Backbone as XML, in Angstrom:
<?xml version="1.0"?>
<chain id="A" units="angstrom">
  <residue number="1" name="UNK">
    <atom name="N" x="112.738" y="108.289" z="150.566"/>
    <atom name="CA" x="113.897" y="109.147" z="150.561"/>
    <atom name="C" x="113.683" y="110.224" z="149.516"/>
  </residue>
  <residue number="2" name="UNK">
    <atom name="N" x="113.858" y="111.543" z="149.818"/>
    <atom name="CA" x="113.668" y="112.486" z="148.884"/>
    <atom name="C" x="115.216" y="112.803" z="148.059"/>
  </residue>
  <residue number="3" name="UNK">
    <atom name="N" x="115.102" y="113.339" z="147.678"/>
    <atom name="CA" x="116.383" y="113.487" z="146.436"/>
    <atom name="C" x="116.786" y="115.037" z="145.850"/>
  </residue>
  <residue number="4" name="UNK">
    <atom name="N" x="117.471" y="115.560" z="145.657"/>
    <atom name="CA" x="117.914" y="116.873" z="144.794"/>
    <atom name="C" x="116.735" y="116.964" z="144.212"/>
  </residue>
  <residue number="5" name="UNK">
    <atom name="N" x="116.061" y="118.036" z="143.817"/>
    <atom name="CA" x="115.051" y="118.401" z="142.588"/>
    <atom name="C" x="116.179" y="118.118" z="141.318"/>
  </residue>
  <residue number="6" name="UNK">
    <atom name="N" x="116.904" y="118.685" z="141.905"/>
    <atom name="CA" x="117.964" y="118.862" z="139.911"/>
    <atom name="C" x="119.007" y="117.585" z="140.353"/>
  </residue>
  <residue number="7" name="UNK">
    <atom name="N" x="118.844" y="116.658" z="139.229"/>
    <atom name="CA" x="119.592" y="115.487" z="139.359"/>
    <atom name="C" x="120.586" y="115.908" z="138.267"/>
  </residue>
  <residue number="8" name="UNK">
    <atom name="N" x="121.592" y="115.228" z="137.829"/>
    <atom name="CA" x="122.444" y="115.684" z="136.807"/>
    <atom name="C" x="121.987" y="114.979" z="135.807"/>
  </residue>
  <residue number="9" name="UNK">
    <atom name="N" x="121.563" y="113.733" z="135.589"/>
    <atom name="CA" x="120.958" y="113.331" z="133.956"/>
    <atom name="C" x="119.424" y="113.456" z="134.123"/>
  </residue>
  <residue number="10" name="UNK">
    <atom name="N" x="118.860" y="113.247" z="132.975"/>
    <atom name="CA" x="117.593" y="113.386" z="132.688"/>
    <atom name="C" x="117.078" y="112.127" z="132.258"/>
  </residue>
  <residue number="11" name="UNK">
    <atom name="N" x="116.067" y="110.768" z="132.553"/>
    <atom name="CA" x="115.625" y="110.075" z="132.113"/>
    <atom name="C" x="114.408" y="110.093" z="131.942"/>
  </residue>
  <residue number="12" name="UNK">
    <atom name="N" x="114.130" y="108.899" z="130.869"/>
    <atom name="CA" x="112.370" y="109.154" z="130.245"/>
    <atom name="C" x="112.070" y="107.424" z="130.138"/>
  </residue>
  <residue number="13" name="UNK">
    <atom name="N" x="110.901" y="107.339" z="130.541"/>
    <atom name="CA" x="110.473" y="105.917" z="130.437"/>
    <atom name="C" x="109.408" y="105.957" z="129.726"/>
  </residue>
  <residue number="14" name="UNK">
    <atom name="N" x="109.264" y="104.760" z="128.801"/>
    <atom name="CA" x="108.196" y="104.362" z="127.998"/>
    <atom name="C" x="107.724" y="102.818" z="128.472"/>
  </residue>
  <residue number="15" name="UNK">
    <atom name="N" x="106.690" y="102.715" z="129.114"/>
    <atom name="CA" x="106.232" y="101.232" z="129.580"/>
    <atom name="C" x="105.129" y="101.043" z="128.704"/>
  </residue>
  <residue number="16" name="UNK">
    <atom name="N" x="105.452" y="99.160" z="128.193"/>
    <atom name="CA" x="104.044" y="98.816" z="127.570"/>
    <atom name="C" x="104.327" y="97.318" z="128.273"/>
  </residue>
  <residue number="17" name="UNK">
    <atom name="N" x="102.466" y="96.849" z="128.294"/>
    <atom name="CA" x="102.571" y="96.049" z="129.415"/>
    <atom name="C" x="101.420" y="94.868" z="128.040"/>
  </residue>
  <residue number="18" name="UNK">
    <atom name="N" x="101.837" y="93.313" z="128.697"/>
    <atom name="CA" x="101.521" y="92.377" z="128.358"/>
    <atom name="C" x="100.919" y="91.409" z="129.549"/>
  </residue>
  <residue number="19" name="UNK">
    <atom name="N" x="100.394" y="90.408" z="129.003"/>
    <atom name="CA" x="99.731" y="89.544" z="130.453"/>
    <atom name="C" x="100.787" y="88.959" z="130.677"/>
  </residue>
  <residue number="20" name="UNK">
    <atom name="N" x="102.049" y="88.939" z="130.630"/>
    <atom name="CA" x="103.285" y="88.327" z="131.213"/>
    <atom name="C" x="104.776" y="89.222" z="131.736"/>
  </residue>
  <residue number="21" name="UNK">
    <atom name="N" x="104.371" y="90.766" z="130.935"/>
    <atom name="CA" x="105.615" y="91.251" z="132.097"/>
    <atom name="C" x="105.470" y="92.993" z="131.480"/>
  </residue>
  <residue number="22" name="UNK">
    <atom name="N" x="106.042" y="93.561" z="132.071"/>
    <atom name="CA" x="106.204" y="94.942" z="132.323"/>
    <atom name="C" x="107.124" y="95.313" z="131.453"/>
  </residue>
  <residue number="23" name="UNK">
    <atom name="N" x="107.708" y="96.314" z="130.385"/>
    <atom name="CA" x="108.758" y="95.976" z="129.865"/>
    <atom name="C" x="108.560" y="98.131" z="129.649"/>
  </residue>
  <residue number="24" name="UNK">
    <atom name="N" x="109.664" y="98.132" z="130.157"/>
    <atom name="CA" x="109.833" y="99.852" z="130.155"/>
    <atom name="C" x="111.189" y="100.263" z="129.387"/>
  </residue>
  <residue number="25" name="UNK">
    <atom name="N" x="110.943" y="100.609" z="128.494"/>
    <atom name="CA" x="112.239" y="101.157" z="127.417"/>
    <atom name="C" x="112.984" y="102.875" z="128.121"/>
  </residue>
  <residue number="26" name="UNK">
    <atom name="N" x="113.895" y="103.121" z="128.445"/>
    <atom name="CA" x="114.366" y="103.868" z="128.900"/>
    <atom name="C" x="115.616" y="104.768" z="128.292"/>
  </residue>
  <residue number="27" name="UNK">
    <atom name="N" x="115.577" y="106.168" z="127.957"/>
    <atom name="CA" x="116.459" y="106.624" z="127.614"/>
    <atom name="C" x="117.105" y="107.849" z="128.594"/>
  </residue>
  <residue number="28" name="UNK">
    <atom name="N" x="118.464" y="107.812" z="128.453"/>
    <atom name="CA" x="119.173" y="108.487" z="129.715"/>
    <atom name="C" x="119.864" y="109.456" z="129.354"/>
  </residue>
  <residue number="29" name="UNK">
    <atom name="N" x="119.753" y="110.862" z="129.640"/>
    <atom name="CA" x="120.768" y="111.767" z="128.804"/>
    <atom name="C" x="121.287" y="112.516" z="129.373"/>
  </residue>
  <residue number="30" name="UNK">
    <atom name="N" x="122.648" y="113.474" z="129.638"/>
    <atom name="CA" x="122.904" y="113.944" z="130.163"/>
    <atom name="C" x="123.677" y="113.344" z="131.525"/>
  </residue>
  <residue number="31" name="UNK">
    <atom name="N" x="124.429" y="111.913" z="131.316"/>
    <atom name="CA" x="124.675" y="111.082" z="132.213"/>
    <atom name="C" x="126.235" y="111.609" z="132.276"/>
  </residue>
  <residue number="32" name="UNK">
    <atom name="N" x="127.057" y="111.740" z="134.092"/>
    <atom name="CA" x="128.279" y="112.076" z="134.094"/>
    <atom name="C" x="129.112" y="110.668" z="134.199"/>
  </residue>
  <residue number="33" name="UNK">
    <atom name="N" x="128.499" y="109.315" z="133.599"/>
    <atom name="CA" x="129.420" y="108.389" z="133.747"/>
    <atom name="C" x="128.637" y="107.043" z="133.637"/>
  </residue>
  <residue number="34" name="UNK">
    <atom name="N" x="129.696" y="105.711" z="134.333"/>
    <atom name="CA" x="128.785" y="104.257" z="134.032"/>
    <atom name="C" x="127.785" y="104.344" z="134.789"/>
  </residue>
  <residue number="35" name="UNK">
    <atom name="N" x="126.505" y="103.472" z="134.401"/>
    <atom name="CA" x="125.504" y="103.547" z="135.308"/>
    <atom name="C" x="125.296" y="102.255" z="135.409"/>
  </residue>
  <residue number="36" name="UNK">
    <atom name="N" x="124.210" y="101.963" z="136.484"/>
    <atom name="CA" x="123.222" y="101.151" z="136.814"/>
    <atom name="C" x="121.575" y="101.246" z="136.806"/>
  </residue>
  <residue number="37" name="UNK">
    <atom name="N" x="120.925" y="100.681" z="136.640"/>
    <atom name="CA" x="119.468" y="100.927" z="136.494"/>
    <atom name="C" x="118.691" y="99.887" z="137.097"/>
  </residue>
  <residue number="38" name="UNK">
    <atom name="N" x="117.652" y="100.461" z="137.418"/>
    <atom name="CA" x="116.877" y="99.582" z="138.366"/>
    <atom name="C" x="115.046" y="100.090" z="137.726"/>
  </residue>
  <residue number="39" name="UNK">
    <atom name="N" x="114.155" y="99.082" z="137.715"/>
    <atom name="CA" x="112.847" y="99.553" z="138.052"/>
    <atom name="C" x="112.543" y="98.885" z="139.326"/>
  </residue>
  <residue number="40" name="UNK">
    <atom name="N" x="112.047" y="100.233" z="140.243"/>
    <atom name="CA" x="111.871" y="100.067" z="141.966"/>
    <atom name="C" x="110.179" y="100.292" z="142.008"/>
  </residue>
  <residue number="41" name="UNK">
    <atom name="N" x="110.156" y="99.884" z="143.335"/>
    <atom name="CA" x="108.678" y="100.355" z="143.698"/>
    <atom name="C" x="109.025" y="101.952" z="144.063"/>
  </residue>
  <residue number="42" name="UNK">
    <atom name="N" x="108.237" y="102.894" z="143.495"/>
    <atom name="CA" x="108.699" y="104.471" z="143.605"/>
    <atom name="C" x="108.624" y="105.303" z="144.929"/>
  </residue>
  <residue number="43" name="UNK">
    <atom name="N" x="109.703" y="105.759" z="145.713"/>
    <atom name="CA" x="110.260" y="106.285" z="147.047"/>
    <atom name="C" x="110.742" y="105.200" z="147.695"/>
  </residue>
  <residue number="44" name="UNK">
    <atom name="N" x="111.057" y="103.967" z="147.015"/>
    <atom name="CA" x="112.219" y="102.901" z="147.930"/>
    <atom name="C" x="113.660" y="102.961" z="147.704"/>
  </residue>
  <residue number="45" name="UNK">
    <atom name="N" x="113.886" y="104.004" z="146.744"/>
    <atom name="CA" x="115.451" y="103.761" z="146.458"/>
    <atom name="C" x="116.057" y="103.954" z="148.107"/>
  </residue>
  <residue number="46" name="UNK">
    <atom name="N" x="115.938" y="104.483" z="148.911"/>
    <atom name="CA" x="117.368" y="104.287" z="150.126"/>
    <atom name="C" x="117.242" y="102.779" z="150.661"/>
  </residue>
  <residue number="47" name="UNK">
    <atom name="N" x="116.521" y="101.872" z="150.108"/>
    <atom name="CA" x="115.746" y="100.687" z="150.175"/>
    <atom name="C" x="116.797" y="99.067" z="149.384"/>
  </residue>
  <residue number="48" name="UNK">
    <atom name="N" x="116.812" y="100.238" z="148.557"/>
    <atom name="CA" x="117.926" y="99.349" z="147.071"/>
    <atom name="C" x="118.724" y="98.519" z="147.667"/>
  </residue>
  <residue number="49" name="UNK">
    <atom name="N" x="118.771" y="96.947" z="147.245"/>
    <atom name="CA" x="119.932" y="96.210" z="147.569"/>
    <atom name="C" x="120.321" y="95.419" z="146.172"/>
  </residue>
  <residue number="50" name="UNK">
    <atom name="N" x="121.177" y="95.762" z="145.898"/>
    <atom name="CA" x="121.367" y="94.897" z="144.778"/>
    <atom name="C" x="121.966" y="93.622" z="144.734"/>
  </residue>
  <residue number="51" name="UNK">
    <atom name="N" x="122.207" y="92.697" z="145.594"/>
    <atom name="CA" x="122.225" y="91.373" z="146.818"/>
    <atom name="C" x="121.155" y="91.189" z="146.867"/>
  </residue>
  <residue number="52" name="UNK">
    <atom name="N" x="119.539" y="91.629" z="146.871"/>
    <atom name="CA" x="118.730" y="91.274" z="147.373"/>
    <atom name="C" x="117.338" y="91.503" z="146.297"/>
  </residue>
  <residue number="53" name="UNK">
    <atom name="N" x="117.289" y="90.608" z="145.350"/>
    <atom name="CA" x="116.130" y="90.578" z="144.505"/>
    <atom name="C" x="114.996" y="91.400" z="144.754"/>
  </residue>
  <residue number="54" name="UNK">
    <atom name="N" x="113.956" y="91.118" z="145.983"/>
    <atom name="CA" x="112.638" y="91.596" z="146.382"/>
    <atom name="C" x="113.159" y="92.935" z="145.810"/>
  </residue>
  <residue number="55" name="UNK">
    <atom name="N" x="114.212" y="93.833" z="146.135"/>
    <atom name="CA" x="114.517" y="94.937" z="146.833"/>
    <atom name="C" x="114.298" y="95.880" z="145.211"/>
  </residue>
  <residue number="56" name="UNK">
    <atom name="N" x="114.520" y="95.095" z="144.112"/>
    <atom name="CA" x="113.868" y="95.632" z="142.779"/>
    <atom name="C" x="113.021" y="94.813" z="141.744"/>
  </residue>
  <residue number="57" name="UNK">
    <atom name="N" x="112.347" y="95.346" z="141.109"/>
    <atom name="CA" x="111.383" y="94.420" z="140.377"/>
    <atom name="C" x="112.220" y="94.094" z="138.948"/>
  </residue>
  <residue number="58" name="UNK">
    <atom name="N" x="112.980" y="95.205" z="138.023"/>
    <atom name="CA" x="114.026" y="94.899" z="137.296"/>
    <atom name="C" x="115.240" y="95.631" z="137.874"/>
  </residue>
  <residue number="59" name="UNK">
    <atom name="N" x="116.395" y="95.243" z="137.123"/>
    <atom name="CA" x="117.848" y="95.560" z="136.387"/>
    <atom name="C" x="118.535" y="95.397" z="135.771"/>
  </residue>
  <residue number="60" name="UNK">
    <atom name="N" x="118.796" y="96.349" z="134.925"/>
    <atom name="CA" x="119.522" y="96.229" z="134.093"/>
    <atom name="C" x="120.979" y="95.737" z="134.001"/>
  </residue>
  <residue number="61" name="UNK">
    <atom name="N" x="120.848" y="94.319" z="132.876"/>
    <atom name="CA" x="121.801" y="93.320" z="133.089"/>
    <atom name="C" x="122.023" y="93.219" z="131.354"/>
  </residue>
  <residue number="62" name="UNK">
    <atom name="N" x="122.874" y="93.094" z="130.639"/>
    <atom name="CA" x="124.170" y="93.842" z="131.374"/>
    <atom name="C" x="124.127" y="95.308" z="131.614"/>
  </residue>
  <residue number="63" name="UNK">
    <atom name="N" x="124.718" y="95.883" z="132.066"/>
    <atom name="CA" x="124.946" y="97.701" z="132.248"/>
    <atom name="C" x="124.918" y="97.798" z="131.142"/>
  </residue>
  <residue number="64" name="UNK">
    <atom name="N" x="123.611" y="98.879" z="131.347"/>
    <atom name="CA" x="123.260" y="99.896" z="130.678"/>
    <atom name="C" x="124.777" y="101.006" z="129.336"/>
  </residue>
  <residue number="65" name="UNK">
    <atom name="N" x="125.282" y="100.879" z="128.947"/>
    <atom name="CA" x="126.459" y="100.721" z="128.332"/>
    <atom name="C" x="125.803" y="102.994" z="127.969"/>
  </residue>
  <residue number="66" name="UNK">
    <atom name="N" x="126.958" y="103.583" z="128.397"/>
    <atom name="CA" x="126.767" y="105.257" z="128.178"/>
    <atom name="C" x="128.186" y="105.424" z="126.949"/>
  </residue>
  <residue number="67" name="UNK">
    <atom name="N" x="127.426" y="105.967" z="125.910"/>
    <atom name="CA" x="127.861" y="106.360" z="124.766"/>
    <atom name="C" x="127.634" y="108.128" z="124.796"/>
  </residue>
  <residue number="68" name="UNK">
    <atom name="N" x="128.686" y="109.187" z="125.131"/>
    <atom name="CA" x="128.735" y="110.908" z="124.357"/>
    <atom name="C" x="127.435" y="110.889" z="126.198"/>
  </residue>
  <residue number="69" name="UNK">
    <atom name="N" x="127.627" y="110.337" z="127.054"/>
    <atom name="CA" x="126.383" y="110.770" z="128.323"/>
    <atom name="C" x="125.263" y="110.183" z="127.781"/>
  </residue>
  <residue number="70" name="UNK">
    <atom name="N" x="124.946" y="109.400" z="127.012"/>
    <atom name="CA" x="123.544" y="109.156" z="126.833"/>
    <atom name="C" x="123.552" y="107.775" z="127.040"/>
  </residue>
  <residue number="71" name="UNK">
    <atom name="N" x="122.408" y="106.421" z="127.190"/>
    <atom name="CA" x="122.263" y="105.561" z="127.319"/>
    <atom name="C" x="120.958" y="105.166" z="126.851"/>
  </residue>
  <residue number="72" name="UNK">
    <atom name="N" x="120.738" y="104.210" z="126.492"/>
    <atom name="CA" x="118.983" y="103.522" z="125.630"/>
    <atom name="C" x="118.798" y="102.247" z="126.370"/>
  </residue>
  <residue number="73" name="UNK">
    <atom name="N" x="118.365" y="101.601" z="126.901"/>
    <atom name="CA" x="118.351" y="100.457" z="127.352"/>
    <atom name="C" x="116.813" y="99.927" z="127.967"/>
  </residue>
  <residue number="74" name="UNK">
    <atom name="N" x="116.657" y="98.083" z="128.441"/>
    <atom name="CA" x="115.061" y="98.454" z="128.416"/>
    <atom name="C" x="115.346" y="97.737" z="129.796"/>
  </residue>
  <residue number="75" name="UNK">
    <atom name="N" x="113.959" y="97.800" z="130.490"/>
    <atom name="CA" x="114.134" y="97.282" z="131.807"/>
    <atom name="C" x="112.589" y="96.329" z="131.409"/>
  </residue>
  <residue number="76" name="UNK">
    <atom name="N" x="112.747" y="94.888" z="131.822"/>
    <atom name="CA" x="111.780" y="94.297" z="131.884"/>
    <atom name="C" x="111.266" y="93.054" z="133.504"/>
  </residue>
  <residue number="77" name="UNK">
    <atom name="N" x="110.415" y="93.452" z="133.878"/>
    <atom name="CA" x="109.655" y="92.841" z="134.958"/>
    <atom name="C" x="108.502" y="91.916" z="134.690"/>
  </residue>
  <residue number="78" name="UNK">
    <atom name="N" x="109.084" y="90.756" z="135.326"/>
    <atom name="CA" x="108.229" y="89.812" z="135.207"/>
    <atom name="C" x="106.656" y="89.879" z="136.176"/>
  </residue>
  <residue number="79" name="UNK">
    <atom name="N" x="105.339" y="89.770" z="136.006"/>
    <atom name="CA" x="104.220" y="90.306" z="136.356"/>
    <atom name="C" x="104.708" y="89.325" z="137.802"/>
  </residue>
  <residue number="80" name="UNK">
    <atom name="N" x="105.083" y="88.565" z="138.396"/>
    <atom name="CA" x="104.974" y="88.053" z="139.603"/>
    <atom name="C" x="106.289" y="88.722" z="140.096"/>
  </residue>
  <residue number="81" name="UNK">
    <atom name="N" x="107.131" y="89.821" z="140.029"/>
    <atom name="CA" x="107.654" y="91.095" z="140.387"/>
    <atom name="C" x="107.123" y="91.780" z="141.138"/>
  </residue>
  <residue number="82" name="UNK">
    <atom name="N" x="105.681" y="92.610" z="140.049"/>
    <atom name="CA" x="105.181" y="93.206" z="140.507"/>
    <atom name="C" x="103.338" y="93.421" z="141.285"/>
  </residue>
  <residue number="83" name="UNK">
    <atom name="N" x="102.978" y="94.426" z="142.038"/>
    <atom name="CA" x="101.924" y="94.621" z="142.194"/>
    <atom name="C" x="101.384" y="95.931" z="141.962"/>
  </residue>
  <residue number="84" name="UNK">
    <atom name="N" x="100.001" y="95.354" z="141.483"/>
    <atom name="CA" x="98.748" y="96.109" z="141.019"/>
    <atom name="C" x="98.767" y="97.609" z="141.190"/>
  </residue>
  <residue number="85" name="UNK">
    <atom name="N" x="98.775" y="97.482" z="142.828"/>
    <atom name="CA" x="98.841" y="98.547" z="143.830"/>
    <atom name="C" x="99.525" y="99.480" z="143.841"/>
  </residue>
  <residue number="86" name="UNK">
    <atom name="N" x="101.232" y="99.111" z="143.806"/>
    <atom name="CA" x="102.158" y="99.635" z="143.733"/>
    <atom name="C" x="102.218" y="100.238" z="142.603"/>
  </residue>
  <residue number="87" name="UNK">
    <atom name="N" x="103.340" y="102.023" z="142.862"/>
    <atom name="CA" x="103.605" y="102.610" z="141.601"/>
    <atom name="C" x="104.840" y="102.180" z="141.637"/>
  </residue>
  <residue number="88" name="UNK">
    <atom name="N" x="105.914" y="102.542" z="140.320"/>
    <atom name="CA" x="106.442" y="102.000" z="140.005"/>
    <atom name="C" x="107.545" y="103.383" z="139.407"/>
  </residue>
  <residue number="89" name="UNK">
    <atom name="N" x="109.063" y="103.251" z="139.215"/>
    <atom name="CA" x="110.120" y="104.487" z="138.997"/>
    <atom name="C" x="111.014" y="103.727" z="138.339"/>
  </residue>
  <residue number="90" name="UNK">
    <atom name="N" x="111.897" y="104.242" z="137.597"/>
    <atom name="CA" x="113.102" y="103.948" z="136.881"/>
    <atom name="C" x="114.255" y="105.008" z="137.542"/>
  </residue>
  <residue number="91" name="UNK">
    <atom name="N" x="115.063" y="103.932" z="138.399"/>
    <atom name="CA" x="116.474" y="104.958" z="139.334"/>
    <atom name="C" x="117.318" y="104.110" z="138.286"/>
  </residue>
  <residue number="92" name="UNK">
    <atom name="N" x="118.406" y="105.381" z="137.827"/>
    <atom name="CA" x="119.412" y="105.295" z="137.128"/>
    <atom name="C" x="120.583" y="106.141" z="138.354"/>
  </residue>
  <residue number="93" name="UNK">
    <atom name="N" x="121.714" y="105.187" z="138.871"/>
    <atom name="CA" x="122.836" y="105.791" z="139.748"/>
    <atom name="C" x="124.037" y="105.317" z="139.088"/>
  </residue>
  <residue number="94" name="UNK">
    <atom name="N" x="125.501" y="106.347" z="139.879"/>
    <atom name="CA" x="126.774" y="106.151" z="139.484"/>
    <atom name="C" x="127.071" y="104.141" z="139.698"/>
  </residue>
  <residue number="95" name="UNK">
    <atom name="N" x="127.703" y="103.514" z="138.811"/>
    <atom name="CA" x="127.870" y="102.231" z="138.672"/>
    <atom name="C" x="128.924" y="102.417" z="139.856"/>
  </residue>
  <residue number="96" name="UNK">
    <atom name="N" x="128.884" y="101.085" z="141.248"/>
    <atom name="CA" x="129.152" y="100.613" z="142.009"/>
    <atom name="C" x="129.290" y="101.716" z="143.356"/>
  </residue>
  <residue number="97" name="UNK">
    <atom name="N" x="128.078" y="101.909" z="143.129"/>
    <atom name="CA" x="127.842" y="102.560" z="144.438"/>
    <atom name="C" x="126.530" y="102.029" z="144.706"/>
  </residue>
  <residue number="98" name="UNK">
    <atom name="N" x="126.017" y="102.517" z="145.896"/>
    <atom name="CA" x="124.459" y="102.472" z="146.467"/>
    <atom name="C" x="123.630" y="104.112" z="146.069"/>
  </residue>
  <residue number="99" name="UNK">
    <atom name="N" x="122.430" y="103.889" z="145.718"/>
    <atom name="CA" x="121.684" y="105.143" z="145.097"/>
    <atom name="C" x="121.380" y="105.975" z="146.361"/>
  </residue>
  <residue number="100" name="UNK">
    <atom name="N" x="121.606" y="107.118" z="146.172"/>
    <atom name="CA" x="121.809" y="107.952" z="147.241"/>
    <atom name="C" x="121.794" y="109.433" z="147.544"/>
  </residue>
  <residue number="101" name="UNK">
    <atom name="N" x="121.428" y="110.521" z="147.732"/>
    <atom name="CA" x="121.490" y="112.136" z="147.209"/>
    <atom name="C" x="122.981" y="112.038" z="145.998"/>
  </residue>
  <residue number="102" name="UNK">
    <atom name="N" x="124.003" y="111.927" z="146.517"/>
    <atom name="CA" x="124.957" y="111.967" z="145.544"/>
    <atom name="C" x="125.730" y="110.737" z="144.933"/>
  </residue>
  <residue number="103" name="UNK">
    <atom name="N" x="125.039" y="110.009" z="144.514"/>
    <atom name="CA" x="125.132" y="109.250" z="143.205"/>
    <atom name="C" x="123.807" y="108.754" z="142.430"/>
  </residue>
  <residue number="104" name="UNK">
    <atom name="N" x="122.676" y="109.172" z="143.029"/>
    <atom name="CA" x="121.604" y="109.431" z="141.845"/>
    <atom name="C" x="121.976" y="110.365" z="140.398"/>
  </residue>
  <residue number="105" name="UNK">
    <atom name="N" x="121.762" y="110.082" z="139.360"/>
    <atom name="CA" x="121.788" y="110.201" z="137.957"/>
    <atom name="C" x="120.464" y="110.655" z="137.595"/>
  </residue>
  <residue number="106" name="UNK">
    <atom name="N" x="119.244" y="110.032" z="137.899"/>
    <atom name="CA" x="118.069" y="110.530" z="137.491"/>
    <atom name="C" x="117.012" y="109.654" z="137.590"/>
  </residue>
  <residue number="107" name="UNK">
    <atom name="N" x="115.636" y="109.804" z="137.637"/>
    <atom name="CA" x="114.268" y="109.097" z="138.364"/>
    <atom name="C" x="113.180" y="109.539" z="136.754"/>
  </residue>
  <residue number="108" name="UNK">
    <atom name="N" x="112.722" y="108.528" z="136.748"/>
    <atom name="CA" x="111.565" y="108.639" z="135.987"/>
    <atom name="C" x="110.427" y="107.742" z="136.407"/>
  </residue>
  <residue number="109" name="UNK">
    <atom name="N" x="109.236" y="108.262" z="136.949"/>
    <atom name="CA" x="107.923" y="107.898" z="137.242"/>
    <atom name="C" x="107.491" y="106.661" z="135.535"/>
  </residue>
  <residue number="110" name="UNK">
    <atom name="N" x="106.768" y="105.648" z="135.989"/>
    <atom name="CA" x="106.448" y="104.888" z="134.973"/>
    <atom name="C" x="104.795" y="104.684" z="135.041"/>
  </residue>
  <residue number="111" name="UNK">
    <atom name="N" x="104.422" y="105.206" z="134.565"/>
    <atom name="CA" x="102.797" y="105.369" z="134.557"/>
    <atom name="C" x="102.244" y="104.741" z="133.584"/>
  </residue>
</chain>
């Protein structure tokens, strides 16, 4: 699913990885409200079920808590989450909705 070029917040991911899990520190700025966060396999968000584990590798539990639009929070994946193969994104959307052209917040690639 492709998305707005211009999302309304801006996020940044920092991943450092261990022989037991993925752990991506994330900061969110420029946010118009509560969020949710997910680390997805990257171009599955119209994919997202949040009912349905496979469907993300993390989320953020509890919510991501937005202080003045900004948010800090970390997302961690356990290595039997994920694969090798697969790249990997941080979707931040409006809290209790499904991620979508208009309630995406912002995407950050995790390299």
């Amino acid at each position: 699913m492709t998305f707005a070029t211009e999302l309304p917040g801006s996020v940044q991911a920092t991943a450092s990885v261990t022989d037991q899990a993925l752990k991506v520190d994330v900061t969110a700025t420029a946010l118009p409200g509560a969020i949710y966060a997910a680390l997805i396999e990257r171009g599955t968000a119209a994919d997202l079920d949040m009912r349905k584990p496979d469907s993300y590798a993390a989320f953020a539990l509890p919510f991501p808590k937005v202080t003045d639009g900004a948010a800090s929070f970390s997302l961690v994946a356990t290595m039997d989450k994920l694969d090798r193969k697969k790249k990997y994104e941080v979707l931040v959307w409006k809290i209790h909705s499904l991620p979508n052209a208009d309630t995406i917040y912002g995407q950050a690639n995790v390299d």
